[in-house]
Coordinates of C-alpha atoms and ligand atoms in Angstrom, one line a residue:
M218 CA 0.0 0.0 0.0
P219 CA 1.4 3.5 -0.9
A220 CA 0.8 6.5 1.4
C221 CA -1.7 5.2 4.0
N222 CA -4.2 6.6 6.5
G223 CA -4.2 6.3 10.3
A224 CA -6.5 3.2 10.4
A225 CA -4.2 1.3 8.1
F226 CA -1.2 2.3 10.2
L227 CA -2.8 1.2 13.5
K228 CA -3.9 -2.1 12.0
R229 CA -0.3 -2.8 11.0
I230 CA 1.1 -1.9 14.4
R231 CA -1.5 -3.9 16.2
K232 CA -0.5 -7.0 14.2
L233 CA 3.2 -6.5 14.8
Q234 CA 3.4 -8.0 18.3
A235 CA 7.1 -7.2 18.8
E236 CA 8.7 -8.4 22.0
I237 CA 8.3 -5.4 24.3
W238 CA 9.0 -5.5 28.1
I239 CA 7.5 -2.9 30.3
D240 CA 7.6 -2.8 34.1
G241 CA 9.1 -6.3 34.2
Q242 CA 6.3 -7.8 32.1
K243 CA 6.2 -9.0 28.5
M244 CA 3.6 -7.1 26.6
N245 CA 0.7 -9.0 25.2
G246 CA -2.7 -8.0 24.0
N247 CA -3.5 -5.0 21.8
I248 CA -0.7 -2.4 22.0
C249 CA -3.1 0.3 20.8
D250 CA -5.0 -0.1 24.1
H251 CA -2.0 -0.2 26.4
D252 CA -1.8 2.9 28.7
A253 CA 1.8 3.5 27.8
F254 CA 1.3 3.5 24.1
K255 CA -2.2 4.3 23.2
G256 CA -1.9 8.1 23.3
L257 CA 1.1 8.2 21.1
L258 CA -0.3 5.7 18.6
K259 CA -3.5 7.7 18.3
S260 CA -1.4 10.8 17.7
K261 CA 0.7 9.1 15.1
A262 CA -2.4 7.8 13.3
K263 CA -3.5 11.4 13.0
L264 CA -0.3 12.2 11.1
F265 CA -1.2 9.6 8.5
D266 CA -4.8 10.9 8.2
L267 CA -3.3 14.4 7.7
Q268 CA -1.2 13.4 4.7
M269 CA -4.3 11.7 3.1
D270 CA -6.5 14.8 3.6
P271 CA -7.1 16.2 0.1
K272 CA -6.1 19.7 1.3
N273 CA -2.7 18.5 2.2
S274 CA -2.0 15.5 -0.1
S275 CA -0.7 17.7 -2.9
F276 CA 2.4 18.6 -0.9
M277 CA 2.5 15.8 1.8
T278 CA 2.5 13.1 -0.9
Y279 CA 4.0 12.7 -4.4
P280 CA 3.8 10.2 -7.3
S281 CA 6.0 7.1 -6.7
P282 CA 8.8 6.9 -9.3
L283 CA 8.0 3.1 -9.4
T284 CA 4.2 3.0 -9.6
G285 CA 2.9 6.5 -9.9
D286 CA 0.8 5.9 -6.8
R287 CA 1.1 8.7 -4.2
V288 CA 3.7 8.1 -1.5
G289 CA 4.7 10.2 1.6
T290 CA 6.8 13.3 0.9
S291 CA 9.2 12.4 3.8
Y292 CA 10.5 9.8 1.3
L293 CA 11.0 12.3 -1.5
S294 CA 14.5 12.5 -2.8
P295 CA 14.7 16.2 -3.6
R296 CA 15.9 17.3 -7.0
S297 CA 15.1 21.0 -6.6
K298 CA 14.8 23.7 -3.9
E299 CA 11.1 23.5 -4.4
D300 CA 11.3 19.8 -3.3
L301 CA 13.2 20.8 -0.2
K302 CA 10.5 23.3 0.7
K303 CA 7.9 20.6 0.2
R304 CA 9.8 18.4 2.6
R305 CA 10.0 21.3 5.2
L306 CA 6.3 22.0 4.9
T307 CA 5.4 18.3 5.4
T308 CA 7.6 18.0 8.5
Q309 CA 6.1 21.2 9.9
E310 CA 2.5 20.2 9.2
W311 CA 3.1 17.1 11.2
A312 CA 5.0 18.9 13.9
K313 CA 2.2 21.4 14.5
T314 CA -0.1 18.5 15.6
S315 CA 2.1 18.0 18.8
G316 CA 3.9 21.4 19.1
S317 CA 6.8 19.2 17.9
M318 CA 6.8 17.1 21.1
M319 CA 6.9 14.0 18.9
G320 CA 10.6 14.1 18.1
R321 CA 10.2 10.8 16.2
S322 CA 7.3 11.5 13.9
P323 CA 7.9 9.0 11.0
D324 CA 9.5 11.7 8.8
Y325 CA 12.7 11.6 10.9
I326 CA 13.9 8.1 10.0
N327 CA 12.1 8.2 6.6
T328 CA 14.4 11.1 5.8
A329 CA 17.4 9.0 6.9
L330 CA 16.3 6.1 4.7
M331 CA 15.7 8.5 1.8
A332 CA 19.3 9.9 2.1
L333 CA 20.9 6.4 2.4
G334 CA 18.6 4.9 -0.3
T335 CA 19.3 7.7 -2.8
A336 CA 23.0 7.0 -2.4
W337 CA 22.6 3.2 -2.6
D338 CA 25.4 3.0 -5.2
A339 CA 27.9 4.1 -2.5
F340 CA 27.0 0.8 -0.6
Q341 CA 27.6 -1.5 -3.6
D342 CA 30.2 -4.2 -2.8
K343 CA 30.9 -7.5 -4.5
N344 CA 27.8 -9.0 -2.9
N345 CA 25.5 -6.3 -4.3
R346 CA 24.6 -4.9 -0.8
G347 CA 23.8 -1.5 -2.2
K348 CA 20.9 -3.1 -4.0
N349 CA 19.6 -4.4 -0.6
L350 CA 19.6 -0.8 0.6
K351 CA 17.8 0.4 -2.6
N352 CA 15.2 -2.4 -2.1
L353 CA 14.7 -1.4 1.6
Y354 CA 14.2 2.3 0.7
E355 CA 11.7 1.4 -2.1
H356 CA 9.9 -1.1 0.1
A357 CA 9.6 1.4 2.9
R358 CA 8.4 4.2 0.6
E359 CA 5.9 2.1 -1.2
N360 CA 4.4 0.7 2.0
D361 CA 4.6 3.9 4.1
L362 CA 6.6 2.1 6.8
T363 CA 7.7 3.6 10.1
F364 CA 11.1 3.0 11.7
S365 CA 12.9 3.4 15.0
H366 CA 16.7 3.3 14.9
T367 CA 19.7 2.7 17.1
F368 CA 23.3 3.7 16.7
V369 CA 24.7 4.1 20.3
S370 CA 26.5 1.4 22.2
P371 CA 25.8 0.9 26.0
Q372 CA 27.1 3.6 28.2
V373 CA 29.6 1.3 30.1
N374 CA 32.9 3.1 29.9
R375 CA 33.4 6.1 27.6
S376 CA 37.1 6.6 28.4
V377 CA 39.4 7.1 25.4
G378 CA 41.3 3.9 25.9
Y379 CA 38.3 1.6 26.6
Y380 CA 38.1 -1.5 24.4
E381 CA 35.3 -4.0 24.9
D382 CA 36.7 -7.4 25.3
D383 CA 34.3 -9.3 27.5
D384 CA 33.6 -12.9 26.5
E385 CA 29.9 -12.1 26.7
P386 CA 29.2 -9.4 24.0
L387 CA 27.9 -6.1 25.5
S388 CA 27.6 -3.9 22.5
A389 CA 25.5 -5.5 19.7
Q390 CA 27.9 -7.2 17.4
I391 CA 28.2 -10.0 14.9
V392 CA 28.9 -13.3 16.7
K393 CA 28.3 -15.6 13.7
K394 CA 27.5 -15.6 10.0
N395 CA 26.0 -18.4 8.1
K396 CA 24.4 -18.9 4.7
D397 CA 21.2 -17.2 5.9
G398 CA 22.7 -14.1 7.3
L399 CA 24.4 -12.4 10.3
V400 CA 23.8 -13.4 13.9
I401 CA 23.8 -10.4 16.3
K402 CA 24.2 -10.5 20.0
G403 CA 24.4 -7.7 22.5
A404 CA 22.6 -4.4 23.2
R405 CA 22.2 -1.0 21.7
L406 CA 21.0 2.2 23.6
L407 CA 18.6 3.7 22.7
A408 CA 15.6 3.2 20.5
T409 CA 12.9 5.8 20.9
Q410 CA 9.6 4.2 20.0
G411 CA 11.4 0.8 19.9
G412 CA 9.0 -2.1 19.2
I413 CA 6.1 0.2 18.1
T414 CA 7.4 0.9 14.6
D415 CA 7.3 -1.4 11.7
E416 CA 11.1 -1.8 11.5
L417 CA 14.3 -1.1 13.4
L418 CA 17.1 0.5 11.5
V419 CA 20.5 -0.4 12.9
L420 CA 23.4 1.8 11.8
P421 CA 27.1 1.6 12.7
V422 CA 28.1 3.3 16.0
G423 CA 30.0 6.5 15.1
G424 CA 33.7 7.0 15.7
K425 CA 36.5 4.6 14.8
F426 CA 35.6 0.9 14.1
I427 CA 37.9 -1.0 16.4
K428 CA 36.5 -4.5 15.6
D429 CA 35.3 -6.2 12.5
S430 CA 32.2 -7.4 14.4
F431 CA 30.9 -3.8 14.7
V432 CA 31.0 -3.1 10.9
Y433 CA 27.4 -3.7 9.8
A434 CA 24.2 -1.9 9.0
F435 CA 20.7 -3.4 8.4
S436 CA 17.0 -3.0 9.0
I437 CA 14.7 -5.7 10.3
P438 CA 11.1 -5.9 11.3
S439 CA 10.5 -5.0 14.9
N440 CA 9.0 -8.5 15.5
T441 CA 12.1 -10.4 14.4
P442 CA 12.6 -13.4 16.7
N443 CA 15.0 -12.8 19.6
L444 CA 14.8 -9.0 19.4
K445 CA 13.8 -7.5 22.7
F446 CA 12.8 -3.9 23.5
I447 CA 13.0 -3.0 27.2
C448 CA 11.0 0.1 28.0
R449 CA 11.8 2.8 30.6
E450 CA 9.0 3.9 33.0
S451 CA 6.2 5.4 31.0
F452 CA 5.5 9.1 31.4
A453 CA 1.9 8.8 30.2
Y454 CA 0.8 8.6 33.8
R455 CA -2.8 9.5 33.2
G456 CA -5.0 9.3 30.2
S457 CA -6.5 12.7 31.0
T458 CA -5.5 15.3 28.4
F459 CA -6.5 17.9 31.0
D460 CA -4.0 16.6 33.6
H461 CA -1.2 15.7 31.2
P462 CA -1.9 17.6 28.0
L463 CA 1.3 16.5 26.4
G464 CA 2.4 13.3 28.1
S465 CA -1.0 11.6 27.6
R466 CA -0.8 12.1 23.8
F467 CA 2.9 12.3 22.8
E468 CA 4.9 10.1 25.2
E469 CA 7.1 8.3 22.8
M470 CA 8.9 5.8 25.1
D471 CA 12.6 5.0 24.9
T472 CA 13.8 1.4 24.9
I473 CA 17.0 -0.6 25.4
V474 CA 17.4 -2.9 22.5
V475 CA 18.7 -6.4 23.2
F476 CA 19.7 -8.7 20.3
D477 CA 19.7 -12.2 21.7
H478 CA 21.3 -14.1 18.7
V479 CA 19.1 -12.3 16.2
L480 CA 19.4 -13.6 12.7
V481 CA 19.5 -10.8 10.2
P482 CA 18.9 -12.2 6.7
W483 CA 21.5 -11.3 4.1
E484 CA 19.0 -9.5 1.9
R485 CA 18.5 -7.0 4.9
V486 CA 22.2 -6.3 5.3
F487 CA 23.5 -3.2 3.4
L488 CA 26.9 -2.9 5.1
Y489 CA 29.1 -5.8 6.2
N490 CA 32.8 -5.9 6.9
N491 CA 33.7 -3.0 4.6
Y492 CA 35.6 -0.2 6.4
A493 CA 35.8 2.0 3.4
I494 CA 32.0 2.1 3.0
A495 CA 31.4 2.4 6.7
N496 CA 33.7 5.4 7.0
A497 CA 32.3 7.1 3.9
M498 CA 28.6 6.3 4.2
Y499 CA 27.3 9.3 6.1
K500 CA 29.2 11.8 4.0
E501 CA 28.4 10.1 0.7
S502 CA 24.7 9.9 1.5
N503 CA 24.4 13.5 2.8
F504 CA 22.9 11.8 5.9
Y505 CA 23.6 14.7 8.2
P506 CA 22.3 17.6 6.1
F507 CA 19.1 15.8 5.3
L508 CA 18.4 14.7 8.9
L509 CA 19.3 18.1 10.2
H510 CA 17.0 19.8 7.7
Q511 CA 14.1 17.7 9.0
T512 CA 15.3 18.4 12.6
A513 CA 15.5 22.2 12.2
S514 CA 12.1 22.3 10.4
R515 CA 10.6 20.5 13.4
Q516 CA 12.5 22.6 16.0
V517 CA 11.2 25.8 14.5
V518 CA 7.7 24.7 15.2
K519 CA 8.7 23.7 18.8
I520 CA 10.1 27.1 19.6
E521 CA 6.9 28.7 18.2
F522 CA 4.9 26.4 20.5
L523 CA 7.0 27.4 23.5
L524 CA 6.7 31.1 22.6
G525 CA 2.9 30.7 22.4
A526 CA 2.9 28.9 25.8
A527 CA 5.1 31.6 27.4
Q528 CA 2.8 34.4 26.1
L529 CA -0.3 32.5 27.4
I530 CA 1.3 32.6 30.9
V531 CA 2.1 36.3 30.5
D532 CA -1.5 37.1 29.5
T533 CA -3.1 34.9 32.0
I534 CA -1.5 36.5 35.0
H535 CA -1.0 39.8 33.4
I536 CA 2.8 40.2 33.8
G537 CA 3.5 41.7 30.3
E538 CA 4.3 45.2 31.6
Y539 CA 7.5 44.1 33.4
Q540 CA 10.6 44.7 31.4
H541 CA 12.4 41.4 32.5
V542 CA 9.3 39.5 31.4
Q543 CA 9.4 41.2 28.0
E544 CA 13.1 40.4 27.7
K545 CA 12.5 36.7 28.5
V546 CA 9.8 36.4 25.9
S547 CA 12.0 38.2 23.5
E548 CA 14.7 35.5 24.0
L549 CA 12.2 33.0 22.6
I550 CA 11.4 35.3 19.7
I551 CA 15.1 35.7 18.9
G552 CA 15.6 32.0 19.1
L553 CA 12.7 31.4 16.8
E554 CA 13.9 33.9 14.2
T555 CA 17.5 32.6 14.5
M556 CA 16.3 29.0 13.8
K557 CA 14.1 30.1 10.9
A558 CA 16.9 32.0 9.4
L559 CA 19.4 29.1 9.7
L560 CA 16.8 26.7 8.2
L561 CA 16.0 29.0 5.2
S562 CA 19.7 29.7 4.7
S563 CA 20.3 25.9 4.3
E564 CA 17.7 25.9 1.5
V565 CA 18.9 29.1 -0.2
E566 CA 22.5 27.7 -0.2
A567 CA 21.4 24.1 -1.2
K568 CA 23.4 22.5 -4.1
Q569 CA 22.9 19.5 -6.3
D570 CA 25.3 16.7 -5.6
K571 CA 26.8 14.3 -8.2
R572 CA 23.6 12.3 -8.2
G573 CA 21.4 15.3 -8.9
T574 CA 20.1 15.3 -5.4
M575 CA 19.4 18.8 -4.0
V576 CA 21.3 18.9 -0.7
P577 CA 20.7 21.6 1.9
S578 CA 23.8 23.5 3.0
E579 CA 25.2 21.7 6.1
N580 CA 26.9 24.5 8.0
P581 CA 23.8 26.5 8.9
L582 CA 22.1 23.3 10.0
H583 CA 25.0 22.3 12.2
A584 CA 24.9 25.8 13.7
A585 CA 21.1 25.2 14.2
I586 CA 21.3 21.9 16.0
I587 CA 24.0 23.1 18.4
T588 CA 22.2 26.4 19.0
F589 CA 18.9 24.6 19.7
S590 CA 20.5 22.1 22.2
R591 CA 21.4 25.2 24.3
L592 CA 18.3 27.2 23.6
Y593 CA 15.8 24.6 24.5
P594 CA 16.8 24.1 28.2
R595 CA 16.9 27.9 28.6
F596 CA 13.4 28.2 27.1
T597 CA 11.9 25.6 29.5
E598 CA 13.7 27.6 32.2
I599 CA 12.0 30.8 31.1
I600 CA 8.6 29.0 31.2
Q601 CA 9.4 28.1 34.8
L602 CA 10.6 31.6 35.7
L603 CA 7.4 33.1 34.3
G604 CA 5.0 30.5 35.6
A605 CA 6.5 30.3 39.2
S606 CA 4.1 28.7 41.7
G607 CA 1.4 28.7 39.1
L608 CA 3.1 25.6 37.7
I609 CA 2.4 23.7 40.9
S610 CA -1.0 25.1 41.8
I611 CA -2.6 22.8 39.2
P612 CA -5.5 20.7 40.4
T613 CA -6.6 17.8 38.3
E614 CA -9.6 17.2 36.1
K615 CA -11.2 15.1 38.9
D616 CA -10.8 18.1 41.3
F617 CA -12.7 20.3 38.9
N618 CA -15.4 17.7 38.6
S619 CA -15.8 17.6 42.4
P620 CA -17.5 19.8 45.0
L621 CA -14.3 21.8 45.0
K622 CA -15.1 23.3 41.6
N623 CA -16.4 26.6 42.8
D624 CA -13.5 27.2 45.2
L625 CA -11.0 26.3 42.6
N626 CA -12.6 28.5 39.9
H627 CA -12.6 31.4 42.3
Y628 CA -9.2 31.1 44.1
L629 CA -7.2 30.0 41.0
Q630 CA -8.7 32.5 38.6
G631 CA -6.4 34.4 36.3
A632 CA -6.5 38.1 35.3
F633 CA -9.3 37.4 32.8
C634 CA -10.3 33.8 33.2
N635 CA -11.6 31.3 35.7
G636 CA -9.6 28.8 37.7
E637 CA -10.3 25.9 35.3
E638 CA -9.2 27.9 32.2
K639 CA -6.1 29.1 34.0
T640 CA -5.2 25.6 35.2
K641 CA -5.4 24.3 31.7
I642 CA -2.8 26.8 30.5
F643 CA -0.5 26.2 33.4
R644 CA -0.8 22.4 33.1
L645 CA 0.4 22.8 29.5
A646 CA 3.3 24.9 30.7
W647 CA 4.1 22.4 33.4
D648 CA 4.1 19.5 31.0
I649 CA 6.5 21.4 28.8
S650 CA 8.9 22.5 31.6
T651 CA 8.5 20.6 34.8
S652 CA 6.8 17.2 34.5
A653 CA 8.8 14.0 33.8
F654 CA 7.6 14.2 30.3
G655 CA 9.0 17.8 30.1
G656 CA 12.3 16.7 31.6
R657 CA 12.7 14.0 29.1
Q658 CA 12.0 16.5 26.3
T659 CA 14.8 18.7 27.5
L660 CA 17.2 15.8 27.7
Y661 CA 16.0 14.7 24.2
E662 CA 16.7 18.1 22.6
R663 CA 20.1 18.2 24.3
F664 CA 21.3 14.7 23.1
F665 CA 19.1 13.0 20.5
F666 CA 21.3 14.0 17.6
G667 CA 24.5 13.2 19.5
D668 CA 26.6 14.9 22.2
P669 CA 26.6 18.7 21.5
V670 CA 30.3 18.8 22.6
R671 CA 31.3 16.4 20.0
L672 CA 29.0 18.0 17.4
S673 CA 30.8 21.3 18.0
T674 CA 34.1 19.5 17.6
G675 CA 32.8 18.2 14.2
L676 CA 31.8 21.7 13.2
Y677 CA 35.2 23.1 14.2
N678 CA 37.1 20.4 12.3
N679 CA 35.0 20.5 9.1
Y680 CA 34.3 24.2 8.8
A681 CA 36.4 25.9 6.1
K682 CA 38.0 28.7 8.1
D683 CA 40.6 29.8 5.4
H684 CA 38.4 32.6 4.2
A685 CA 38.1 34.1 7.7
V686 CA 41.8 33.6 8.4
N687 CA 42.7 35.4 5.1
L688 CA 40.4 38.2 6.0
A689 CA 42.1 38.6 9.4
K690 CA 45.5 38.4 7.8
S691 CA 44.7 41.0 5.2
L692 CA 44.2 43.5 8.0
L693 CA 47.5 42.7 9.8
D694 CA 49.7 45.1 8.0
H695 CA 47.4 48.0 7.3
Ligands
FAD27 C1 15.6 11.0 25.2 C2 16.6 10.4 24.3 C3 16.2 9.7 23.2 C4 17.2 9.1 22.4 N1 16.8 8.3 21.3 C5 17.7 7.7 20.5 C6 17.3 6.8 19.5 O1 16.1 6.6 19.2 N2 18.3 6.2 18.8 C7 19.6 6.3 19.1 O2 20.4 5.7 18.4 N3 20.0 7.1 20.1 C8 19.1 7.8 20.8 N4 19.5 8.6 21.8 C9 20.9 8.5 22.2 C10 21.7 9.7 21.7 O3 22.2 9.5 20.4 C11 22.9 9.8 22.7 O4 22.4 10.3 24.0 C12 24.0 10.7 22.3 O5 24.6 10.3 21.1 C13 25.1 10.9 23.4 O6 25.6 9.6 23.7 P1 25.4 9.0 25.2 O7 24.1 9.3 25.7 O8 25.9 7.7 25.2 O9 26.4 10.0 26.1 P2 27.9 9.7 26.4 O10 28.7 9.5 25.1 O11 28.0 8.6 27.4 O12 28.3 11.0 27.1 C14 28.2 11.3 28.5 C15 29.0 12.5 28.9 O13 30.4 12.2 28.7 C16 31.0 13.1 27.7 N5 31.8 12.3 26.8 C17 31.7 11.0 26.5 N6 32.6 10.7 25.5 C18 33.2 11.8 25.1 C19 34.2 12.1 24.2 N7 34.7 11.2 23.4 N8 34.6 13.4 24.1 C20 34.1 14.4 24.8 N9 33.1 14.1 25.8 C21 32.7 12.9 25.9 C22 29.8 13.8 27.0 O14 30.1 15.1 26.6 C23 28.7 13.7 28.1 O15 28.8 14.9 28.9 C24 18.6 9.2 22.6 C25 19.0 10.0 23.7 C26 18.0 10.6 24.6 C27 18.5 11.4 25.7

């Protein structure tokens, strides 16, 4: 099936029955009814409905190059700046449904697959593994599949000299190969939405490859035998959208992935034991510029959402006349305009690569991801600083449906609204800035794309500084 609607997506995920462990129990039954997942799955289903809505489908879908049927734009390999814009608008249309609190809407990894799949020739080896990648990309695009991914090894010992040599594999690695495929044993951290997407994309851990057994990349269905997803505690504590306006709908769940002798069929492997390909694959496929373009598009919507929430606080308790309040809200405005400018600059400076793919300019996007990882914690802090005790005086839906209602409406009223209306706004601000869900969002925006310290090192090392140095030199002698 090409681009699908929400019902078709939910039907697929219901049938998946991946091995998911939560609170020490193995999941069984209908995942779409489970308290930890039902809110998110419903919200994701809405994304699929949105792309099928006739008023959006002209830009959120496009004709498949294989069949002519309409497929999702997040799979579009851009050939022009207009295509890049279409990709941005698609991501932002989806992001608006959650204020961008769903970091892993399907377009994130669809974009990764598009980048890799478009450059499938760079993965060709004597066993034709590039073709496996091409098939995977086409299969995903034509069936509107969703993916989670993992490329981080367990956080055991990050010192420079550490070398894993336990007899029992810790980081997921190849322990055997046979005529059917590779056998993988060990763990990977983390997979957001692990077990609740159609497939799991497994890419090489970044940095130097110190062992042959780590040089692999593949994608497998989430219900592959011996593949386990171990969930953290759920932050969707209550189903009530009044009590947890964000957590109840957009809690994505993060999982530890355990491969317990998982057989990965050869036709699913697109990198094996080839250091040259492993070292070149991210650059060759323009993996980072494309993923960062999706990321910055989403983050622009997120700042806009936080700006709106901050202004709602200001209006609700009427604090807009204070200069420091204006300055704090202005910080959000400056952040929003900065991110928008970086994103658009990446499109203006986009260039076609040797395959004819229109690639957004990488430098502004690197600047954007590093900037955002600093801005986001500050913006949630600003929401705390503006909301103060209002972020804690937030009775529940049940309280407002009890004999306390009149007291609460009176004593918790805002400048121009009753207690219930004020509480709704402050609960939203609390779920952004103070709840477990909000705390995880902050951690996510700090780290999901990698450690910002090492991202900055990458920028430092790869940025062409000659022009700047020559300019400085030209002024030395005058
Ligand atoms: C909410 C959330 C969701 C995530 N979802 C996913 C996902 O779906 N898929 C996925 O693959 N990953 C996911 N990640 C993982 C993310 O990619 C990593 O957090 C990130 O790459 C940093 O790695 P780490 O967490 O292992 O931190 P570490 O590498 O262990 O870093 C810990 C600390 O040590 C410092 N440090 C460690 N090594 C070095 C070094 N060499 N040089 C300088 N400083 C160093 C870091 O700066 C940091 O302060 C997620 C992370 C979070 C927080």
